[in-house]
C-alpha cells in the first residue's frame, strides 16, 4: 500500500502502529488511539500529559510551530504544558542563521506559554531537502484531572474556536505568497500569513476546562475540522450533527481556499479547537472564551452513532460529512504555481 502525503490512514495506525507499542505498563493511563492528542502517564504522585509532533513545512515559522503544535495537544487534556524538547534536523549546507532563526522562534513561543525548553538534539541530516523540527511537550495534570477525546457523550454540544483552516491558510499565504499576490493585495496576504500567530489553543483549552462541563477536546490538525470531528467520533464511538451556517470560515481562508479549489473544512486547522461540553455549560464557556479574546461558536451536537456523522448545509440539506483522505493543504501545494 502506498500513501498520500500527511498522516498514514486510520486503518494502518490500528493494524500496525498501535499493535507495536512495546511493553505494557501499569503506569500508562492512556495509550495511543485514534483521536487522542496526548498520552497520559502516572509518574509517582502526579499524572503527566505528553505529546510530540513534527513540523515538516512552513520553513519560515518552523521553531514557532514546533512549540505551539506540541503544546496544543497537551492543552487538549485540560493541562497546561510546562516543558518542551526538540529534535532539529537540517539539510546539508544549512547555516548558523537558520539554526538561530529556529531557536529564537522556539524561545519566543516557549516564553509566550511559560514553557521551559529542557533539551533535545540538533544535527545535519543527509537525504533531506528542508529542515524538520520535531517537538515533545509535557504538562502535569493538576490533581490528576484531565479530559480525553473519548469522553464525548450523547447530547453534548460541540464548540469550535477561531474557525477553520487556520494553519493551512497561513502556510499557503507563506509558501505561495508570490502567486497569491497576483490575485490579492499585500495586506490581505500578510494578514493571512499572520494566522501563524493564532496557532496556539492553550488559552482556549485551559479557559474552557476551568469553567467545567468539558467532556472532550480535540485539536483538528491534518484533515482539518472535518477530520477532527471524525476522530472525536472514532474515539468516543458516537455520531454528530454539525451545521454549516455555524462554522466560522475566516474571509482569508475562504478566499484562499477558493483560489486553490480546496475545501476549508479539510484544511489543516491547528489554531482551532473542538470542545465537547455539557449543554448547560456551553454558553458560559463561550462567554469566558470571548472575555479572553477567543472567538467561538456552537457548531453542533453529539448524537447516537447509528444516526450518523452529519453536516447540515446552509440550504438545510442533511449530508454525510466527508472524511478527508488527505489534507487539502497537500492538494493545494501540489497544484502548479500560477503566477
mmCIF file of N, CA, C and O in Angstrom, residues 32-107:
data_model
loop_
_atom_site.group_PDB
_atom_site.id
_atom_site.type_symbol
_atom_site.label_atom_id
_atom_site.label_comp_id
_atom_site.label_asym_id
_atom_site.label_seq_id
_atom_site.Cartn_x
_atom_site.Cartn_y
_atom_site.Cartn_z
ATOM 1 N N UNK A 32 -1.766 5.329 22.962
ATOM 2 C CA UNK A 32 -2.198 5.840 21.661
ATOM 3 C C UNK A 32 -3.480 5.181 21.146
ATOM 4 O O UNK A 32 -3.643 3.962 21.235
ATOM 5 N N UNK A 33 -4.356 5.987 20.604
ATOM 6 C CA UNK A 33 -5.565 5.510 19.925
ATOM 7 C C UNK A 33 -6.077 6.622 19.030
ATOM 8 O O UNK A 33 -5.659 7.777 19.159
ATOM 9 N N UNK A 34 -6.974 6.283 18.124
ATOM 10 C CA UNK A 34 -7.477 7.251 17.156
ATOM 11 C C UNK A 34 -8.165 8.407 17.868
ATOM 12 O O UNK A 34 -9.008 8.211 18.741
ATOM 13 N N UNK A 35 -7.798 9.624 17.486
ATOM 14 C CA UNK A 35 -8.457 10.810 18.018
ATOM 15 C C UNK A 35 -7.895 11.355 19.302
ATOM 16 O O UNK A 35 -8.288 12.437 19.738
ATOM 17 N N UNK A 36 -6.966 10.624 19.926
ATOM 18 C CA UNK A 36 -6.383 11.098 21.181
ATOM 19 C C UNK A 36 -5.125 11.897 20.890
ATOM 20 O O UNK A 36 -4.253 11.451 20.148
ATOM 21 N N UNK A 37 -5.016 13.075 21.503
ATOM 22 C CA UNK A 37 -3.936 14.008 21.183
ATOM 23 C C UNK A 37 -2.680 13.823 22.018
ATOM 24 O O UNK A 37 -1.590 14.175 21.569
ATOM 25 N N UNK A 38 -2.822 13.328 23.248
ATOM 26 C CA UNK A 38 -1.664 13.222 24.136
ATOM 27 C C UNK A 38 -1.811 12.006 25.032
ATOM 28 O O UNK A 38 -2.914 11.652 25.446
ATOM 29 N N UNK A 39 -0.688 11.374 25.330
ATOM 30 C CA UNK A 39 -0.668 10.256 26.267
ATOM 31 C C UNK A 39 -0.823 10.776 27.693
ATOM 32 O O UNK A 39 -0.466 11.922 27.999
ATOM 33 N N UNK A 40 -1.344 9.910 28.563
ATOM 34 C CA UNK A 40 -1.415 10.209 29.991
ATOM 35 C C UNK A 40 -0.659 9.105 30.719
ATOM 36 O O UNK A 40 -0.950 7.920 30.533
ATOM 37 N N UNK A 41 0.332 9.504 31.523
ATOM 38 C CA UNK A 41 1.113 8.524 32.280
ATOM 39 C C UNK A 41 1.193 8.939 33.746
ATOM 40 O O UNK A 41 1.207 10.126 34.077
ATOM 41 N N UNK A 42 1.233 7.930 34.613
ATOM 42 C CA UNK A 42 1.409 8.162 36.039
ATOM 43 C C UNK A 42 2.898 8.249 36.323
ATOM 44 O O UNK A 42 3.677 7.376 35.911
ATOM 45 N N UNK A 43 3.326 9.303 37.004
ATOM 46 C CA UNK A 43 4.728 9.478 37.368
ATOM 47 C C UNK A 43 4.791 9.783 38.870
ATOM 48 O O UNK A 43 4.721 10.945 39.280
ATOM 49 N N UNK A 44 4.865 8.729 39.662
ATOM 50 C CA UNK A 44 4.803 8.919 41.102
ATOM 51 C C UNK A 44 3.419 9.390 41.517
ATOM 52 O O UNK A 44 2.413 8.770 41.198
ATOM 53 N N UNK A 45 3.365 10.547 42.160
ATOM 54 C CA UNK A 45 2.088 11.058 42.655
ATOM 55 C C UNK A 45 1.379 11.977 41.659
ATOM 56 O O UNK A 45 0.279 12.446 41.936
ATOM 57 N N UNK A 46 2.015 12.242 40.528
ATOM 58 C CA UNK A 46 1.399 13.138 39.549
ATOM 59 C C UNK A 46 1.099 12.389 38.256
ATOM 60 O O UNK A 46 1.620 11.309 37.993
ATOM 61 N N UNK A 47 0.233 13.012 37.439
ATOM 62 C CA UNK A 47 -0.125 12.471 36.136
ATOM 63 C C UNK A 47 0.379 13.444 35.076
ATOM 64 O O UNK A 47 0.158 14.655 35.169
ATOM 65 N N UNK A 48 1.088 12.919 34.076
ATOM 66 C CA UNK A 48 1.653 13.742 33.009
ATOM 67 C C UNK A 48 0.874 13.566 31.718
ATOM 68 O O UNK A 48 0.434 12.461 31.390
ATOM 69 N N UNK A 49 0.735 14.661 30.966
ATOM 70 C CA UNK A 49 0.236 14.624 29.592
ATOM 71 C C UNK A 49 1.433 14.868 28.678
ATOM 72 O O UNK A 49 2.182 15.831 28.874
ATOM 73 N N UNK A 50 1.614 13.991 27.678
ATOM 74 C CA UNK A 50 2.808 14.038 26.831
ATOM 75 C C UNK A 50 2.389 13.918 25.371
ATOM 76 O O UNK A 50 1.591 13.045 25.016
ATOM 77 N N UNK A 51 2.959 14.792 24.528
ATOM 78 C CA UNK A 51 2.644 14.714 23.100
ATOM 79 C C UNK A 51 3.834 15.166 22.268
ATOM 80 O O UNK A 51 4.637 15.993 22.707
ATOM 81 N N UNK A 52 3.941 14.631 21.056
ATOM 82 C CA UNK A 52 5.001 15.053 20.136
ATOM 83 C C UNK A 52 4.443 15.214 18.733
ATOM 84 O O UNK A 52 3.464 14.561 18.365
ATOM 85 N N UNK A 53 5.065 16.103 17.969
ATOM 86 C CA UNK A 53 4.626 16.382 16.601
ATOM 87 C C UNK A 53 5.804 16.888 15.773
ATOM 88 O O UNK A 53 6.652 17.623 16.288
ATOM 89 N N UNK A 54 5.824 16.539 14.479
ATOM 90 C CA UNK A 54 6.847 17.103 13.591
ATOM 91 C C UNK A 54 6.308 18.291 12.818
ATOM 92 O O UNK A 54 5.117 18.361 12.517
ATOM 93 N N UNK A 55 7.180 19.214 12.499
ATOM 94 C CA UNK A 55 6.850 20.304 11.580
ATOM 95 C C UNK A 55 7.721 20.109 10.345
ATOM 96 O O UNK A 55 8.946 20.182 10.413
ATOM 97 N N UNK A 56 7.073 19.839 9.213
ATOM 98 C CA UNK A 56 7.805 19.462 8.005
ATOM 99 C C UNK A 56 7.692 20.492 6.885
ATOM 100 O O UNK A 56 8.300 20.332 5.834
ATOM 101 N N UNK A 57 6.892 21.524 7.102
ATOM 102 C CA UNK A 57 6.752 22.581 6.102
ATOM 103 C C UNK A 57 6.855 23.936 6.776
ATOM 104 O O UNK A 57 7.325 24.046 7.907
ATOM 105 N N UNK A 58 6.364 24.973 6.097
ATOM 106 C CA UNK A 58 6.342 26.322 6.678
ATOM 107 C C UNK A 58 7.700 26.698 7.263
ATOM 108 O O UNK A 58 7.835 27.043 8.431
ATOM 109 N N UNK A 59 8.728 26.644 6.417
ATOM 110 C CA UNK A 59 10.105 26.808 6.874
ATOM 111 C C UNK A 59 10.330 28.122 7.611
ATOM 112 O O UNK A 59 11.124 28.190 8.557
ATOM 113 N N UNK A 60 9.631 29.163 7.224
ATOM 114 C CA UNK A 60 9.833 30.464 7.857
ATOM 115 C C UNK A 60 9.330 30.498 9.301
ATOM 116 O O UNK A 60 9.672 31.398 10.056
ATOM 117 N N UNK A 61 8.503 29.513 9.701
ATOM 118 C CA UNK A 61 7.896 29.524 11.030
ATOM 119 C C UNK A 61 8.177 28.233 11.801
ATOM 120 O O UNK A 61 7.466 27.893 12.744
ATOM 121 N N UNK A 62 9.218 27.507 11.415
ATOM 122 C CA UNK A 62 9.453 26.168 11.967
ATOM 123 C C UNK A 62 9.515 26.126 13.487
ATOM 124 O O UNK A 62 8.849 25.315 14.129
ATOM 125 N N UNK A 63 10.350 26.956 14.074
ATOM 126 C CA UNK A 63 10.524 26.916 15.519
ATOM 127 C C UNK A 63 9.264 27.292 16.269
ATOM 128 O O UNK A 63 8.900 26.673 17.275
ATOM 129 N N UNK A 64 8.594 28.321 15.792
ATOM 130 C CA UNK A 64 7.343 28.792 16.402
ATOM 131 C C UNK A 64 6.288 27.681 16.407
ATOM 132 O O UNK A 64 5.666 27.391 17.427
ATOM 133 N N UNK A 65 6.125 27.045 15.259
ATOM 134 C CA UNK A 65 5.117 25.995 15.129
ATOM 135 C C UNK A 65 5.465 24.768 15.961
ATOM 136 O O UNK A 65 4.577 24.135 16.557
ATOM 137 N N UNK A 66 6.746 24.410 16.009
ATOM 138 C CA UNK A 66 7.141 23.206 16.743
ATOM 139 C C UNK A 66 6.702 23.259 18.201
ATOM 140 O O UNK A 66 6.195 22.274 18.748
ATOM 141 N N UNK A 67 6.895 24.401 18.833
ATOM 142 C CA UNK A 67 6.489 24.548 20.232
ATOM 143 C C UNK A 67 4.970 24.547 20.359
ATOM 144 O O UNK A 67 4.391 23.799 21.154
ATOM 145 N N UNK A 68 4.315 25.370 19.569
ATOM 146 C CA UNK A 68 2.879 25.543 19.747
ATOM 147 C C UNK A 68 2.076 24.296 19.384
ATOM 148 O O UNK A 68 1.103 23.959 20.078
ATOM 149 N N UNK A 69 2.460 23.602 18.327
ATOM 150 C CA UNK A 69 1.671 22.438 17.903
ATOM 151 C C UNK A 69 1.739 21.323 18.952
ATOM 152 O O UNK A 69 0.718 20.694 19.270
ATOM 153 N N UNK A 70 2.910 21.069 19.510
ATOM 154 C CA UNK A 70 3.023 20.061 20.565
ATOM 155 C C UNK A 70 2.309 20.511 21.839
ATOM 156 O O UNK A 70 1.626 19.716 22.498
ATOM 157 N N UNK A 71 2.466 21.768 22.181
ATOM 158 C CA UNK A 71 1.802 22.297 23.380
ATOM 159 C C UNK A 71 0.288 22.227 23.245
ATOM 160 O O UNK A 71 -0.428 21.967 24.225
ATOM 161 N N UNK A 72 -0.221 22.446 22.041
ATOM 162 C CA UNK A 72 -1.667 22.372 21.816
ATOM 163 C C UNK A 72 -2.223 21.009 22.208
ATOM 164 O O UNK A 72 -3.290 20.907 22.825
ATOM 165 N N UNK A 73 -1.519 19.949 21.828
ATOM 166 C CA UNK A 73 -2.012 18.603 22.118
ATOM 167 C C UNK A 73 -2.082 18.347 23.617
ATOM 168 O O UNK A 73 -3.019 17.714 24.106
ATOM 169 N N UNK A 74 -1.089 18.816 24.353
ATOM 170 C CA UNK A 74 -1.131 18.683 25.811
ATOM 171 C C UNK A 74 -2.310 19.466 26.376
ATOM 172 O O UNK A 74 -3.040 18.995 27.261
ATOM 173 N N UNK A 75 -2.530 20.658 25.846
ATOM 174 C CA UNK A 75 -3.619 21.510 26.351
ATOM 175 C C UNK A 75 -4.996 20.907 26.120
ATOM 176 O O UNK A 75 -5.931 21.180 26.876
ATOM 177 N N UNK A 76 -5.156 20.086 25.075
ATOM 178 C CA UNK A 76 -6.469 19.465 24.847
ATOM 179 C C UNK A 76 -6.857 18.525 25.976
ATOM 180 O O UNK A 76 -8.012 18.121 26.078
ATOM 181 N N UNK A 77 -5.924 18.185 26.820
ATOM 182 C CA UNK A 77 -6.237 17.390 28.008
ATOM 183 C C UNK A 77 -6.736 18.269 29.161
ATOM 184 O O UNK A 77 -7.039 17.752 30.238
ATOM 185 N N UNK A 78 -6.743 19.585 28.928
ATOM 186 C CA UNK A 78 -7.040 20.494 30.033
ATOM 187 C C UNK A 78 -5.813 20.738 30.886
ATOM 188 O O UNK A 78 -5.909 21.181 32.028
ATOM 189 N N UNK A 79 -4.644 20.466 30.308
ATOM 190 C CA UNK A 79 -3.372 20.511 31.043
ATOM 191 C C UNK A 79 -2.486 21.613 30.471
ATOM 192 O O UNK A 79 -2.288 21.696 29.258
ATOM 193 N N UNK A 80 -1.936 22.432 31.366
ATOM 194 C CA UNK A 80 -1.006 23.478 30.951
ATOM 195 C C UNK A 80 0.354 22.863 30.632
ATOM 196 O O UNK A 80 0.957 22.196 31.471
ATOM 197 N N UNK A 81 0.888 23.023 29.408
ATOM 198 C CA UNK A 81 2.220 22.496 29.112
ATOM 199 C C UNK A 81 3.292 23.215 29.919
ATOM 200 O O UNK A 81 3.194 24.416 30.163
ATOM 201 N N UNK A 82 4.328 22.463 30.340
ATOM 202 C CA UNK A 82 5.403 23.033 31.155
ATOM 203 C C UNK A 82 6.781 22.911 30.500
ATOM 204 O O UNK A 82 7.628 23.789 30.674
ATOM 205 N N UNK A 83 7.018 21.789 29.805
ATOM 206 C CA UNK A 83 8.355 21.506 29.299
ATOM 207 C C UNK A 83 8.283 21.127 27.825
ATOM 208 O O UNK A 83 7.280 20.586 27.342
ATOM 209 N N UNK A 84 9.396 21.390 27.122
ATOM 210 C CA UNK A 84 9.445 21.113 25.681
ATOM 211 C C UNK A 84 10.832 20.623 25.302
ATOM 212 O O UNK A 84 11.840 21.198 25.725
ATOM 213 N N UNK A 85 10.893 19.546 24.529
ATOM 214 C CA UNK A 85 12.131 19.050 23.934
ATOM 215 C C UNK A 85 12.005 19.097 22.420
ATOM 216 O O UNK A 85 10.909 18.883 21.884
ATOM 217 N N UNK A 86 13.118 19.322 21.730
ATOM 218 C CA UNK A 86 13.052 19.411 20.269
ATOM 219 C C UNK A 86 14.140 18.574 19.617
ATOM 220 O O UNK A 86 15.215 18.371 20.191
ATOM 221 N N UNK A 87 13.848 18.091 18.409
ATOM 222 C CA UNK A 87 14.844 17.482 17.536
ATOM 223 C C UNK A 87 14.857 18.303 16.257
ATOM 224 O O UNK A 87 13.836 18.405 15.561
ATOM 225 N N UNK A 88 15.993 18.911 15.960
ATOM 226 C CA UNK A 88 16.145 19.773 14.788
ATOM 227 C C UNK A 88 17.008 19.037 13.762
ATOM 228 O O UNK A 88 18.175 18.751 14.022
ATOM 229 N N UNK A 89 16.416 18.718 12.619
ATOM 230 C CA UNK A 89 17.121 18.035 11.541
ATOM 231 C C UNK A 89 17.324 19.018 10.392
ATOM 232 O O UNK A 89 16.355 19.594 9.879
ATOM 233 N N UNK A 90 18.582 19.205 9.985
ATOM 234 C CA UNK A 90 18.915 20.220 8.997
ATOM 235 C C UNK A 90 19.530 19.578 7.755
ATOM 236 O O UNK A 90 20.317 18.634 7.862
ATOM 237 N N UNK A 91 19.197 20.081 6.572
ATOM 238 C CA UNK A 91 19.829 19.578 5.353
ATOM 239 C C UNK A 91 21.277 20.054 5.248
ATOM 240 O O UNK A 91 21.699 20.972 5.960
ATOM 241 N N UNK A 92 22.021 19.410 4.362
ATOM 242 C CA UNK A 92 23.403 19.846 4.119
ATOM 243 C C UNK A 92 23.435 21.304 3.698
ATOM 244 O O UNK A 92 22.497 21.812 3.097
ATOM 245 N N UNK A 93 24.509 21.960 4.033
ATOM 246 C CA UNK A 93 24.738 23.364 3.689
ATOM 247 C C UNK A 93 23.850 24.334 4.468
ATOM 248 O O UNK A 93 23.705 25.495 4.084
ATOM 249 N N UNK A 94 23.236 23.862 5.548
ATOM 250 C CA UNK A 94 22.490 24.779 6.420
ATOM 251 C C UNK A 94 23.457 25.747 7.096
ATOM 252 O O UNK A 94 24.655 25.461 7.242
ATOM 253 N N UNK A 95 22.931 26.873 7.513
ATOM 254 C CA UNK A 95 23.771 27.942 8.057
ATOM 255 C C UNK A 95 23.461 28.206 9.524
ATOM 256 O O UNK A 95 22.416 27.793 10.045
ATOM 257 N N UNK A 96 24.367 28.929 10.179
ATOM 258 C CA UNK A 96 24.110 29.328 11.560
ATOM 259 C C UNK A 96 22.890 30.231 11.632
ATOM 260 O O UNK A 96 22.167 30.234 12.644
ATOM 261 N N UNK A 97 22.636 30.985 10.556
ATOM 262 C CA UNK A 97 21.460 31.869 10.544
ATOM 263 C C UNK A 97 20.163 31.061 10.641
ATOM 264 O O UNK A 97 19.215 31.464 11.319
ATOM 265 N N UNK A 98 20.118 29.912 9.964
ATOM 266 C CA UNK A 98 18.929 29.065 10.028
ATOM 267 C C UNK A 98 18.744 28.494 11.428
ATOM 268 O O UNK A 98 17.631 28.499 11.972
ATOM 269 N N UNK A 99 19.820 28.015 12.016
ATOM 270 C CA UNK A 99 19.737 27.489 13.392
ATOM 271 C C UNK A 99 19.248 28.575 14.344
ATOM 272 O O UNK A 99 18.384 28.334 15.207
ATOM 273 N N UNK A 100 19.788 29.774 14.178
ATOM 274 C CA UNK A 100 19.386 30.878 15.058
ATOM 275 C C UNK A 100 17.919 31.221 14.875
ATOM 276 O O UNK A 100 17.200 31.469 15.851
ATOM 277 N N UNK A 101 17.446 31.224 13.618
ATOM 278 C CA UNK A 101 16.035 31.530 13.363
ATOM 279 C C UNK A 101 15.122 30.533 14.060
ATOM 280 O O UNK A 101 14.162 30.905 14.748
ATOM 281 N N UNK A 102 15.427 29.242 13.910
ATOM 282 C CA UNK A 102 14.594 28.202 14.521
ATOM 283 C C UNK A 102 14.616 28.322 16.037
ATOM 284 O O UNK A 102 13.570 28.291 16.701
ATOM 285 N N UNK A 103 15.798 28.492 16.601
ATOM 286 C CA UNK A 103 15.922 28.504 18.062
ATOM 287 C C UNK A 103 15.324 29.758 18.687
ATOM 288 O O UNK A 103 14.712 29.687 19.761
ATOM 289 N N UNK A 104 15.470 30.904 18.046
ATOM 290 C CA UNK A 104 14.872 32.124 18.611
ATOM 291 C C UNK A 104 13.348 32.068 18.512
ATOM 292 O O UNK A 104 12.652 32.568 19.403
ATOM 293 N N UNK A 105 12.817 31.437 17.459
ATOM 294 C CA UNK A 105 11.365 31.262 17.373
ATOM 295 C C UNK A 105 10.855 30.337 18.473
ATOM 296 O O UNK A 105 9.811 30.600 19.081
ATOM 297 N N UNK A 106 11.590 29.243 18.722
ATOM 298 C CA UNK A 106 11.187 28.341 19.805
ATOM 299 C C UNK A 106 11.227 29.066 21.146
ATOM 300 O O UNK A 106 10.329 28.905 21.987
ATOM 301 N N UNK A 107 12.255 29.860 21.344
ATOM 302 C CA UNK A 107 12.385 30.622 22.587
ATOM 303 C C UNK A 107 11.210 31.577 22.775
ATOM 304 O O UNK A 107 10.614 31.653 23.864
#
